[in-house]
Tab-separated table of C-alpha atoms and ligand atoms in Angstrom:
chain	number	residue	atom	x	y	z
V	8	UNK	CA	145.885	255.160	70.628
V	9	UNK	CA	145.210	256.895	74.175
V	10	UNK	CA	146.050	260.078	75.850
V	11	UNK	CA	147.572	259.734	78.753
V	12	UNK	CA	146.335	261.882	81.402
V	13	UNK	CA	148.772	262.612	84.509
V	14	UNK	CA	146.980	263.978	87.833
V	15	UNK	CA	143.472	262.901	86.101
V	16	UNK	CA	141.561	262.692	89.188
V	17	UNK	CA	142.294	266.185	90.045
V	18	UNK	CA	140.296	269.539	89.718
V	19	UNK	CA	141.600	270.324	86.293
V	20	UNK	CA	142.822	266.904	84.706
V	21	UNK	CA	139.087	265.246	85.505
V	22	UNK	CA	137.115	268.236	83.834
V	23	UNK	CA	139.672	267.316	80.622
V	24	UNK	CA	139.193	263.534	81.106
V	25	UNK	CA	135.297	264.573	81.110
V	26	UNK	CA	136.022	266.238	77.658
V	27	UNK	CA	138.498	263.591	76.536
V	28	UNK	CA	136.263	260.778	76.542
V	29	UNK	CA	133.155	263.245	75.610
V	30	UNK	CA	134.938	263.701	72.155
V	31	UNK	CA	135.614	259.820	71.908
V	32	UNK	CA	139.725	260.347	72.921
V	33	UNK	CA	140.803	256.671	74.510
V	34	UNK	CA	141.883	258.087	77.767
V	35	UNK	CA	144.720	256.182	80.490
V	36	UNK	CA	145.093	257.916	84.089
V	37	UNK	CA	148.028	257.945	86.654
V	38	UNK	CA	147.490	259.341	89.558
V	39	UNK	CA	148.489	258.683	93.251
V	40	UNK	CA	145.505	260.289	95.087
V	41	UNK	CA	147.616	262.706	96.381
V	42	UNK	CA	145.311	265.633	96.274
V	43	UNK	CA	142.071	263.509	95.043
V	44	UNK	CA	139.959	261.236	95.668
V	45	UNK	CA	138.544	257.382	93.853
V	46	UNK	CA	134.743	258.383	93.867
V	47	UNK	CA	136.393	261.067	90.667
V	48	UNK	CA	136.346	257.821	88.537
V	49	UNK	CA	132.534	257.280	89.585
V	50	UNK	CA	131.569	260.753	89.018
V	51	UNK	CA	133.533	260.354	85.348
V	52	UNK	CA	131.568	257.644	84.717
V	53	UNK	CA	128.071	258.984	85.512
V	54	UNK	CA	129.080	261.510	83.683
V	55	UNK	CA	130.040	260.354	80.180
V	56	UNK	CA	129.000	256.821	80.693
V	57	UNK	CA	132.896	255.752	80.397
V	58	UNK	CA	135.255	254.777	82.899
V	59	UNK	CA	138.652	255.460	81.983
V	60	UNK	CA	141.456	253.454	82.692
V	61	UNK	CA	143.411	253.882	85.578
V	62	UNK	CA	146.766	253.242	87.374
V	63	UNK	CA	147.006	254.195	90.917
V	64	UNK	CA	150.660	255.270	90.600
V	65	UNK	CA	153.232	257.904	91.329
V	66	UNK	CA	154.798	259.341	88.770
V	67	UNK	CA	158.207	259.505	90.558
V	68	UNK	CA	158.260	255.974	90.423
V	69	UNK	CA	159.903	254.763	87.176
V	70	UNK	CA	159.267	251.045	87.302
V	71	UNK	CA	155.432	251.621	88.424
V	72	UNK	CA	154.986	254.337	85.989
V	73	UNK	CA	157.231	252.114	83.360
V	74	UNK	CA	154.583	249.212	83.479
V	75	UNK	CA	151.629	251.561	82.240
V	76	UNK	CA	153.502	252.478	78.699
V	77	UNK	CA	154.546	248.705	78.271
V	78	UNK	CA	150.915	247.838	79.186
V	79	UNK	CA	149.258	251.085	77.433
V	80	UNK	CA	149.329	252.322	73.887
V	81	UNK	CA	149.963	256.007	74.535
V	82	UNK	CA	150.484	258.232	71.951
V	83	UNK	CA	149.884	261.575	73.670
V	84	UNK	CA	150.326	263.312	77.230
V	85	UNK	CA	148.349	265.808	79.254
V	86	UNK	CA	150.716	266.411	82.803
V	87	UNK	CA	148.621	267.347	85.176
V	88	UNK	CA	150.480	265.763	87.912
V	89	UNK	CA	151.967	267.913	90.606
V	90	UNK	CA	152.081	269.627	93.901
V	91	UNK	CA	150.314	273.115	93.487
V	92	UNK	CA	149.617	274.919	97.024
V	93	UNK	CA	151.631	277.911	97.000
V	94	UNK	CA	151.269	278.344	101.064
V	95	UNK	CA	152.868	274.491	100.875
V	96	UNK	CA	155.628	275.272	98.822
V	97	UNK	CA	156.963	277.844	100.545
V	98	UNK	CA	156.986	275.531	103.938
V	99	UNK	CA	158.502	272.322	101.881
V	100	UNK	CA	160.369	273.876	99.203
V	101	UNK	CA	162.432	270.040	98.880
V	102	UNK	CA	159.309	268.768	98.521
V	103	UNK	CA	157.774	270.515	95.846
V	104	UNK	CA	161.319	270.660	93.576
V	105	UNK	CA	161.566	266.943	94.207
V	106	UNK	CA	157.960	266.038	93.379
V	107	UNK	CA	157.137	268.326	90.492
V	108	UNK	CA	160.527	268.404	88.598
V	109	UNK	CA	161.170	264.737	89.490
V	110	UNK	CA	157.797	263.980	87.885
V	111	UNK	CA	158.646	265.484	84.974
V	112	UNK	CA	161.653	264.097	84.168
V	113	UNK	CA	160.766	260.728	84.782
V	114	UNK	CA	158.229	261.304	82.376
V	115	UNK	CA	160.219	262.791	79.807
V	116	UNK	CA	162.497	259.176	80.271
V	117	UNK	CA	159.843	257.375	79.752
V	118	UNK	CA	158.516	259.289	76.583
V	119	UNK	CA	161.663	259.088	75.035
V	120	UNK	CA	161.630	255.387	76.083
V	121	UNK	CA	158.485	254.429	74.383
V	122	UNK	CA	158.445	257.256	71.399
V	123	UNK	CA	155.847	259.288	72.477
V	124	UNK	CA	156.376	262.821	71.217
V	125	UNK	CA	153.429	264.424	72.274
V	126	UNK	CA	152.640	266.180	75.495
V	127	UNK	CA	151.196	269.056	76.781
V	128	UNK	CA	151.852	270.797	79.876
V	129	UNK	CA	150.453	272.045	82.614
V	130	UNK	CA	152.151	274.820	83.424
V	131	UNK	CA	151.132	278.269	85.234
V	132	UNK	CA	150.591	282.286	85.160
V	133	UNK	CA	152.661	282.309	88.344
V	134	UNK	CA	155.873	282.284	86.156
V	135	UNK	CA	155.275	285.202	85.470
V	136	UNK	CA	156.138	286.497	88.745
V	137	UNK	CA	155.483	290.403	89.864
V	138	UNK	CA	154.227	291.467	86.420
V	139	UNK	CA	154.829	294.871	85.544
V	140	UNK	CA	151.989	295.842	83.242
V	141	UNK	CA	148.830	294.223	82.069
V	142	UNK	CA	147.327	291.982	80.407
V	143	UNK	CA	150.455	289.368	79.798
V	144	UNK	CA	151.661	287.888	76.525
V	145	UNK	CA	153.788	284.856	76.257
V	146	UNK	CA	156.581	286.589	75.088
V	147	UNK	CA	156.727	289.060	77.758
V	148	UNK	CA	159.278	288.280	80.486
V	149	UNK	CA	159.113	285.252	82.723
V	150	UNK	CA	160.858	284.525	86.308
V	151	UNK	CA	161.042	286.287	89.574
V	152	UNK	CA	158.322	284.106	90.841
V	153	UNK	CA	157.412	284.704	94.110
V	154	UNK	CA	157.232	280.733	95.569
V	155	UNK	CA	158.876	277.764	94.785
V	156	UNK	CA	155.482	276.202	93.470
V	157	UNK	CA	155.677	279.148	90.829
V	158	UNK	CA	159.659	278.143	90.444
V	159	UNK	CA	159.363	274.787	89.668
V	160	UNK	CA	156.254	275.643	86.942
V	161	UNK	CA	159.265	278.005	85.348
V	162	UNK	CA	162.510	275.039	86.127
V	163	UNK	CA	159.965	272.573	83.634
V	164	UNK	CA	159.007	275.308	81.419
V	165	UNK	CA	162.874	275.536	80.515
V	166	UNK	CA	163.576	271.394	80.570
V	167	UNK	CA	160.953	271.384	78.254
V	168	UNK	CA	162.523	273.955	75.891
V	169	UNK	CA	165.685	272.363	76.054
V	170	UNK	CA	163.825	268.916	75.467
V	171	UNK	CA	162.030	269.750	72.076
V	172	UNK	CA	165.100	271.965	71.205
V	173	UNK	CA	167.198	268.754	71.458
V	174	UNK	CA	164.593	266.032	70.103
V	175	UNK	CA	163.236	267.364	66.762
V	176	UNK	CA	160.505	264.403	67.015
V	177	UNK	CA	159.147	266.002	70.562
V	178	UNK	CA	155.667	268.414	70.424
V	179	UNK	CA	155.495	269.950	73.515
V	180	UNK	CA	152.280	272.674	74.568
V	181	UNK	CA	152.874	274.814	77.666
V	182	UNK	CA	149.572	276.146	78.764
V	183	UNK	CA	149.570	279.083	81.441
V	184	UNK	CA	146.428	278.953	83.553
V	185	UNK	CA	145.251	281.550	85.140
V	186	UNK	CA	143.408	281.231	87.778
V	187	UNK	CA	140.344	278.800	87.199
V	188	UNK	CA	137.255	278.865	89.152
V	189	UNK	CA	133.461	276.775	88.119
V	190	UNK	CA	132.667	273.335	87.739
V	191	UNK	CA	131.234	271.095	85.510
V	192	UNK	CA	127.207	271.714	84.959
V	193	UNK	CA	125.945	268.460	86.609
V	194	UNK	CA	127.585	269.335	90.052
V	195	UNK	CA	129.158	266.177	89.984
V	196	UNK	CA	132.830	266.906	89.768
V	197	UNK	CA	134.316	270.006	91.288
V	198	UNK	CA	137.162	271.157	93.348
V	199	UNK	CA	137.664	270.142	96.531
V	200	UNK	CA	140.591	271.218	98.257
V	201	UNK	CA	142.117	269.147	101.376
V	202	UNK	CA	142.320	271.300	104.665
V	203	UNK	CA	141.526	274.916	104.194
V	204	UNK	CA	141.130	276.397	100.689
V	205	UNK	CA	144.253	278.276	99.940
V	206	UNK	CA	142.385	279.690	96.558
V	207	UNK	CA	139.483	281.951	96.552
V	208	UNK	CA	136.584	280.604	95.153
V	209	UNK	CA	136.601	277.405	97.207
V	210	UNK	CA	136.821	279.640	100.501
V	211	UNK	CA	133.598	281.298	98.972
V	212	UNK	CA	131.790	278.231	98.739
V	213	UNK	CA	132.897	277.336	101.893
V	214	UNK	CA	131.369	280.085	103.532
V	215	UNK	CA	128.429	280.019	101.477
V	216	UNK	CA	128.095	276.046	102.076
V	217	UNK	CA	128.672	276.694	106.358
V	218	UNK	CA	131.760	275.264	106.448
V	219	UNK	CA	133.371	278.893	107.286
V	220	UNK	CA	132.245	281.341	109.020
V	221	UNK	CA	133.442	284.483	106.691
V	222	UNK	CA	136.337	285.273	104.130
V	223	UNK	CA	139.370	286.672	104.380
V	224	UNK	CA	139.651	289.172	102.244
V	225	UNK	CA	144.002	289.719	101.852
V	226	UNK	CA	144.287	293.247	101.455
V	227	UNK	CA	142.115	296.230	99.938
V	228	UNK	CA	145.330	298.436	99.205
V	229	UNK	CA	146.094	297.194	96.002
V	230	UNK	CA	146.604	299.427	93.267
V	231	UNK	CA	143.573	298.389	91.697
V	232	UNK	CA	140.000	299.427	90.971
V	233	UNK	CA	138.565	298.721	94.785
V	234	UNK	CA	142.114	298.275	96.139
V	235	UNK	CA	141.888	294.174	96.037
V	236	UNK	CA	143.407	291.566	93.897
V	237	UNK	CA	142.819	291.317	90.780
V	238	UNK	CA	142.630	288.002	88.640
V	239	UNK	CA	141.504	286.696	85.350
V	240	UNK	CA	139.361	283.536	86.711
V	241	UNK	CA	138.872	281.632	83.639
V	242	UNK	CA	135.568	278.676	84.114
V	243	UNK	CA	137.610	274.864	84.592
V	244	UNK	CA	135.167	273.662	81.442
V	245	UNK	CA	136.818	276.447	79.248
V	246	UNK	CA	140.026	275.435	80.852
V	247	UNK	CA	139.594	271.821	79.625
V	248	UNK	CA	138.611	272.691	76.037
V	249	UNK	CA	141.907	274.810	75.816
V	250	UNK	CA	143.280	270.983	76.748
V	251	UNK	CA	141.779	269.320	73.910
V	252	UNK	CA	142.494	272.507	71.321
V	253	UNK	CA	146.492	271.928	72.600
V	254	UNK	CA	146.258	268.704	71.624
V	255	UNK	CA	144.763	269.179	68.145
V	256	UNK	CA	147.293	271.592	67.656
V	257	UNK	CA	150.331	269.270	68.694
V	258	UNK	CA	148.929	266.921	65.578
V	259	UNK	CA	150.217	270.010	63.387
V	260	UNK	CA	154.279	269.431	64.929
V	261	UNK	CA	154.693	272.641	66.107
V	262	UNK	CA	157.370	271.877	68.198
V	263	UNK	CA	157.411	273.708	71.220
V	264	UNK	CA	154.267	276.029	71.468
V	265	UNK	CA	153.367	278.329	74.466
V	266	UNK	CA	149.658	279.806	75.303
V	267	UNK	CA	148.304	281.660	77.647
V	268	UNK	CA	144.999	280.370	78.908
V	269	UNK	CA	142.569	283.084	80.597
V	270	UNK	CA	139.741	284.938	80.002
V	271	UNK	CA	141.359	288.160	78.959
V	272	UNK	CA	139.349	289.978	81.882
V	273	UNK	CA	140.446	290.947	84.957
V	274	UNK	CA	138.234	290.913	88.538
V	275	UNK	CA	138.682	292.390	91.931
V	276	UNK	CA	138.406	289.911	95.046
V	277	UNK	CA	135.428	292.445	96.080
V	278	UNK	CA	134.095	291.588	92.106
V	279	UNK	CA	134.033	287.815	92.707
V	280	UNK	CA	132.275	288.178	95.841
V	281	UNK	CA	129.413	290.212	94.272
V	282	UNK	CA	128.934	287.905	91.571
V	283	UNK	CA	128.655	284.953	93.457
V	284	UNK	CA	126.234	286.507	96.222
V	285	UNK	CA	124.530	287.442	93.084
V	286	UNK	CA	124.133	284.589	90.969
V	287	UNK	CA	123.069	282.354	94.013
V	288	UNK	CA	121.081	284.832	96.056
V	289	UNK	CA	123.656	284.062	99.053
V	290	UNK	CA	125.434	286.726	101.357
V	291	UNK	CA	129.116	286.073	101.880
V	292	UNK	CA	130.865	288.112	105.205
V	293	UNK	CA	133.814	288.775	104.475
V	294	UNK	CA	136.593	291.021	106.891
V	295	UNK	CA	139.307	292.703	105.724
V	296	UNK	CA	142.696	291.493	106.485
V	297	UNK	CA	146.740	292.039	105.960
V	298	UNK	CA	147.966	291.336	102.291
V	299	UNK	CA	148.947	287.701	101.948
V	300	UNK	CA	152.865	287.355	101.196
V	301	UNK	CA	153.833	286.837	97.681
V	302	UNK	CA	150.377	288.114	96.040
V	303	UNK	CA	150.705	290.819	93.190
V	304	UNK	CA	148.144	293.119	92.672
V	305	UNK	CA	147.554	292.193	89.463
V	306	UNK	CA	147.674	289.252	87.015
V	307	UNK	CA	145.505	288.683	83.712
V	308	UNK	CA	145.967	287.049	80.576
V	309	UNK	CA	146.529	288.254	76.930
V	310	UNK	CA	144.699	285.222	75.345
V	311	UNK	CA	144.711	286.594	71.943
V	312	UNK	CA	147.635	283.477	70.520
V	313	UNK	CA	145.065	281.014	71.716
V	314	UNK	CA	142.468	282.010	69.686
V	315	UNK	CA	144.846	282.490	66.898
V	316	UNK	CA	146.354	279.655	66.784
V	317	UNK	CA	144.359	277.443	68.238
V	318	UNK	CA	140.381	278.904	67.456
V	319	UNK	CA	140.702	278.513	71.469
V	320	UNK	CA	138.707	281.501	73.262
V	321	UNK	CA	136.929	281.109	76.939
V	322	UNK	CA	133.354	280.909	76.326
V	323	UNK	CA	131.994	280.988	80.121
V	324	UNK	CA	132.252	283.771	82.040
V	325	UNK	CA	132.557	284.980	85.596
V	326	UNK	CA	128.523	284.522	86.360
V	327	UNK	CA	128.688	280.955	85.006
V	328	UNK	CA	131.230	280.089	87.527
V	329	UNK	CA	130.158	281.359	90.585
V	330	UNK	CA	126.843	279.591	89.525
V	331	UNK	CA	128.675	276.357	88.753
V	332	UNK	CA	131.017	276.587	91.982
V	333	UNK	CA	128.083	276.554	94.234
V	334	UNK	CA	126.172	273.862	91.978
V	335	UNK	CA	128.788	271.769	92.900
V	336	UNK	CA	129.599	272.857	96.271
V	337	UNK	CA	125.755	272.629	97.379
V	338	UNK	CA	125.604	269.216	96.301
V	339	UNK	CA	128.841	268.256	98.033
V	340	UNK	CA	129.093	269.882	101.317
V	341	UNK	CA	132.254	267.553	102.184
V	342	UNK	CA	133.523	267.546	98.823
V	343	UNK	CA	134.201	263.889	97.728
V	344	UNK	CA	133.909	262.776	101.180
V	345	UNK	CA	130.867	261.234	102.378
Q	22	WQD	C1	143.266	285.103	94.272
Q	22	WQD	C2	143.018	286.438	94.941
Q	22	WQD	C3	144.220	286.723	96.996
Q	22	WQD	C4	142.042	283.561	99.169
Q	22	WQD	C5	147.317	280.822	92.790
Q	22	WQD	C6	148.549	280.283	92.111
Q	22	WQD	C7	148.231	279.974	90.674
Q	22	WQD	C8	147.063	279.033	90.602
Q	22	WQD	C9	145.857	279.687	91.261
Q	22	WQD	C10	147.528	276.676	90.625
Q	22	WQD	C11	144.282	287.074	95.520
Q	22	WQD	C12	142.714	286.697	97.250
Q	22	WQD	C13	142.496	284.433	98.187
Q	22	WQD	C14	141.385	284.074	100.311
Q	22	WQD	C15	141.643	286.296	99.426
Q	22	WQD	N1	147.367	277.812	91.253
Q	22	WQD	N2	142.286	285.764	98.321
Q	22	WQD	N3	141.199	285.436	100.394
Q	22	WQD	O1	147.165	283.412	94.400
Q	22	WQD	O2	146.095	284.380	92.284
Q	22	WQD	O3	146.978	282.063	92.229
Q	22	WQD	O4	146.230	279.930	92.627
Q	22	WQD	O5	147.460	276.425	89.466
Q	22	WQD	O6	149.347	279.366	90.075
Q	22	WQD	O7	149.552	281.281	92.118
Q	22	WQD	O8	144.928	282.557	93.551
Q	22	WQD	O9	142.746	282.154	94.615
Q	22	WQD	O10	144.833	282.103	96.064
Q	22	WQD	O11	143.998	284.282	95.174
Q	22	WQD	O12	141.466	287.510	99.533
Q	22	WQD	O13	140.963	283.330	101.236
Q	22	WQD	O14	142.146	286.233	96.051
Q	22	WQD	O15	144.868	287.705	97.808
Q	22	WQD	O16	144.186	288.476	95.356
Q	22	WQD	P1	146.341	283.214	93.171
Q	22	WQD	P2	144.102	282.702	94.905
C-alpha cells in the first residue's frame, strides 16, 4: 500500500514525503529532476531515517511511468509534478500546456489502468485570476488567469471534474496553494530555485545570503495597505500537513473535493521584508521598481472548508517562515549544489 508521490523531490512534494514517511505512509517517487536535485533523497533520509523509493522518470512517458504501477503497489496519488514559473510560461506557453496537462492525463490513464482511485492534486490560487474581493472561497469564481502556468492549473482542475464526474470509483482533492514560503526546521530541505528566484522569499534569502545585491520590490501602487502586493504566504510544513489531511479525507469517498490552502492572512511585500530583517537580525535593500505584468494586488485565502472538513488549519505563521527560510538558506548558500 504506497502513496505515490509525483514531483517528490521538489520544494513542496519533499516537505510531504518528509511527513509521509514521518506518519509511517509507504511512500514511491517519480520525478525527472527537472526542477530538483538527487542530494533531496539524502536530505529525506537524514531526515526521517527512510529513503523512499524512487523512479527517475517523466511522467509524460507512459511506458516509463507504466513500469512503476506494474512494479509498485500504489493505492493513492499526491501530483506534484509540473512546470510552475509563471515568467516561463508566458515565454513557452507549448511547453507548459504540453508538460503539465500531458502529465496529467497520462496519469489519469494509468490510474484508471491499475484501479487507483485516489489522488490529490496540486493545484493553485492563480486560478483564480484578478480576484475581485477578498479573502477567496472555493466557490467563488475561477478563470481569467493571467498566465498560462495559472491556465493549465484551471484546464486540470476541469479534467479532473469531468474525471470523478464520469468514474464514480475516482476521489479526487484539489488543493489551492497560496503562496508558500519556510522550510523544514533542520535546514536540510528547502527551496531552491534554478536561475533567479521568480518568487519572493527566495530573492530575500538571496540577498540576505550575498547572492543578490538588493530586491526588487514590483510596485508600491497597489491598492493596498503600503501600496505593495499582498499575499497569504502560508509555511511549506503547514502546506504538507494540508497533504496528508487531503488524503485522510479521500479515505471518506468524497468524490471530488476542493480546498483552499492558506493562512487566511494577508501581507504586504514591504510586511515580508520587515519580518524577515526581523526575525534574523539581517537588513534587506530593497529599490522600488515598475509593477511586474500579470500580478494582482491582492490574493488571500478563505481557509475556513479546510478546517471544516478536514480539522486542517495553518499552524506556523509568517515569523516562523522567514526564520525557517533563512535556516535553510544559511546553511545552503548554493542551494543543493555543492
Ligand atoms: C509575491 C509578491 C510580487 C518577487 C506565484 C504563482 C503562484 C505560486 C506562487 C506556484 C508579488 C512581489 C516578487 C520579487 C517582488 N506558484 N515580488 N519582487 O506571483 O503571488 O504567485 O508564485 O505554485 O501560483 O502565481 O508569488 O512570490 O512571485 O510574488 O516584489 O523579486 O511579491 O509583485 O506582489 P505570486 P511571488
Amino acid at each position: 500500500m504506497s502513496v505515490l508521490v509525483t514531483g517528490g523531490t521538489g520544494y513542496i512534494g519533499s516537505h510531504t514525503v518528509v511527513d509521509l514517511l514521518n506518519n509511517n505512509y509507504d511512500v514511491v517517487i517519480v520525478d525527472n529532476y527537472v526542477n530538483s536535485k538527487p542530494e533531496v533523497l539524502n536530505r529525506i533520509k537524514t531526515i526521517t531515517g527512510k529513503m523512499p523509493k524512487f523512479y527517475e522518470v517523466d511522467c509524460c512517458d507512459e511506458n516509463a511511468f507504466r513500469k512503476v504501477f506494474e512494479k509498485e503497489n500504489i493505492t493513492d496519488v499526491i501530483h506534484f509534478a509540473g512546470l510552475k514559473s509563471v515568467g516561463e510560461s508566458v515565454q513557452k506557453p507549448g511547453l507548459y500546456y504540453s508538460n503539465n496537462i500531458g502529465s496529467t492525463l497520462t496519469l489519469l490513464k494509468l490510474m484508471h489502468e491499475f484501479d487507483v482511485n485516489n489522488l490529490v492534486f496540486s493545484s493553485s490560487a492563480t486560478v483564480y485570476g484578478v480576484p475581485d474581493h477578498v479573502p477567496l472561497k472555493e466557490d467563488d469564481p475561477i478563470g481569467g488567469c493571467t498566465n498560462p502556468y495559472g491556465e493549465t492549473k484551471l484546464d486540470i482542475e476541469y479534467i479532473l471534474k469531468y474525471e470523478t464526474s464520469m468514474c464514480s470509483k475516482m476521489n479526487v482533492a484539489i488543493l489551492r496553494y497560496f503562496n508558500p514560503i519556510g522550510a523544514h526546521k533542520s535546514g536540510l530541505i528547502g527551496e531552491d530555485p534554478q536561475g533567479i528566484p521568480n518568487n519572493l522569499m527566495p530573492y530575500i534569502t538571496q540577498v540576505a545570503v550575498g547572492k543578490r545585491e538588493h530586491l526588487n520590490v514590483f510596485g508600491n501602487d497597489y491598492h493596498t495597505v503600503d501600496g505593495t502586493g499582498v499575499r497569504d504566504y502560508i509555511h511549506v510544513v503547514d502546506l504538507a500537513a494540508g497533504h496528508l489531511a487531503a488524503l485522510r479525507k479521500l479515505t471518506e469517498k468524497p468524490g471530488l473535493v476542493i480546498f483552499n490552502l492558506g493562512t487566511g492572512k494577508g501581507t504586504s511585500v514591504l510586511e515580508l521584508v520587515t519580518a524577515f530583517e526581523n526575525a534574523n537580525n539581517i537588513k534587506i535593500p530593497y529599490v522600488i521598481c515598475p509593477r511586474r505584468p500579470g500580478d494582482v494586488d491582492e490574493n488571500y485565502a478563505d481557509a475556513s472548508k479546510a478546517f471544516k472538513e478536514m480539522g486542517w488549519e495553518a499552524k506556523l505563521n509568517i515569523v516562523d517562515a522567514c526564520r525557517d527560510s533563512w535556516n535553510w538558506q544559511k546553511n545552503n548558500p548554493k542551494g543543493y549544489d555543492k
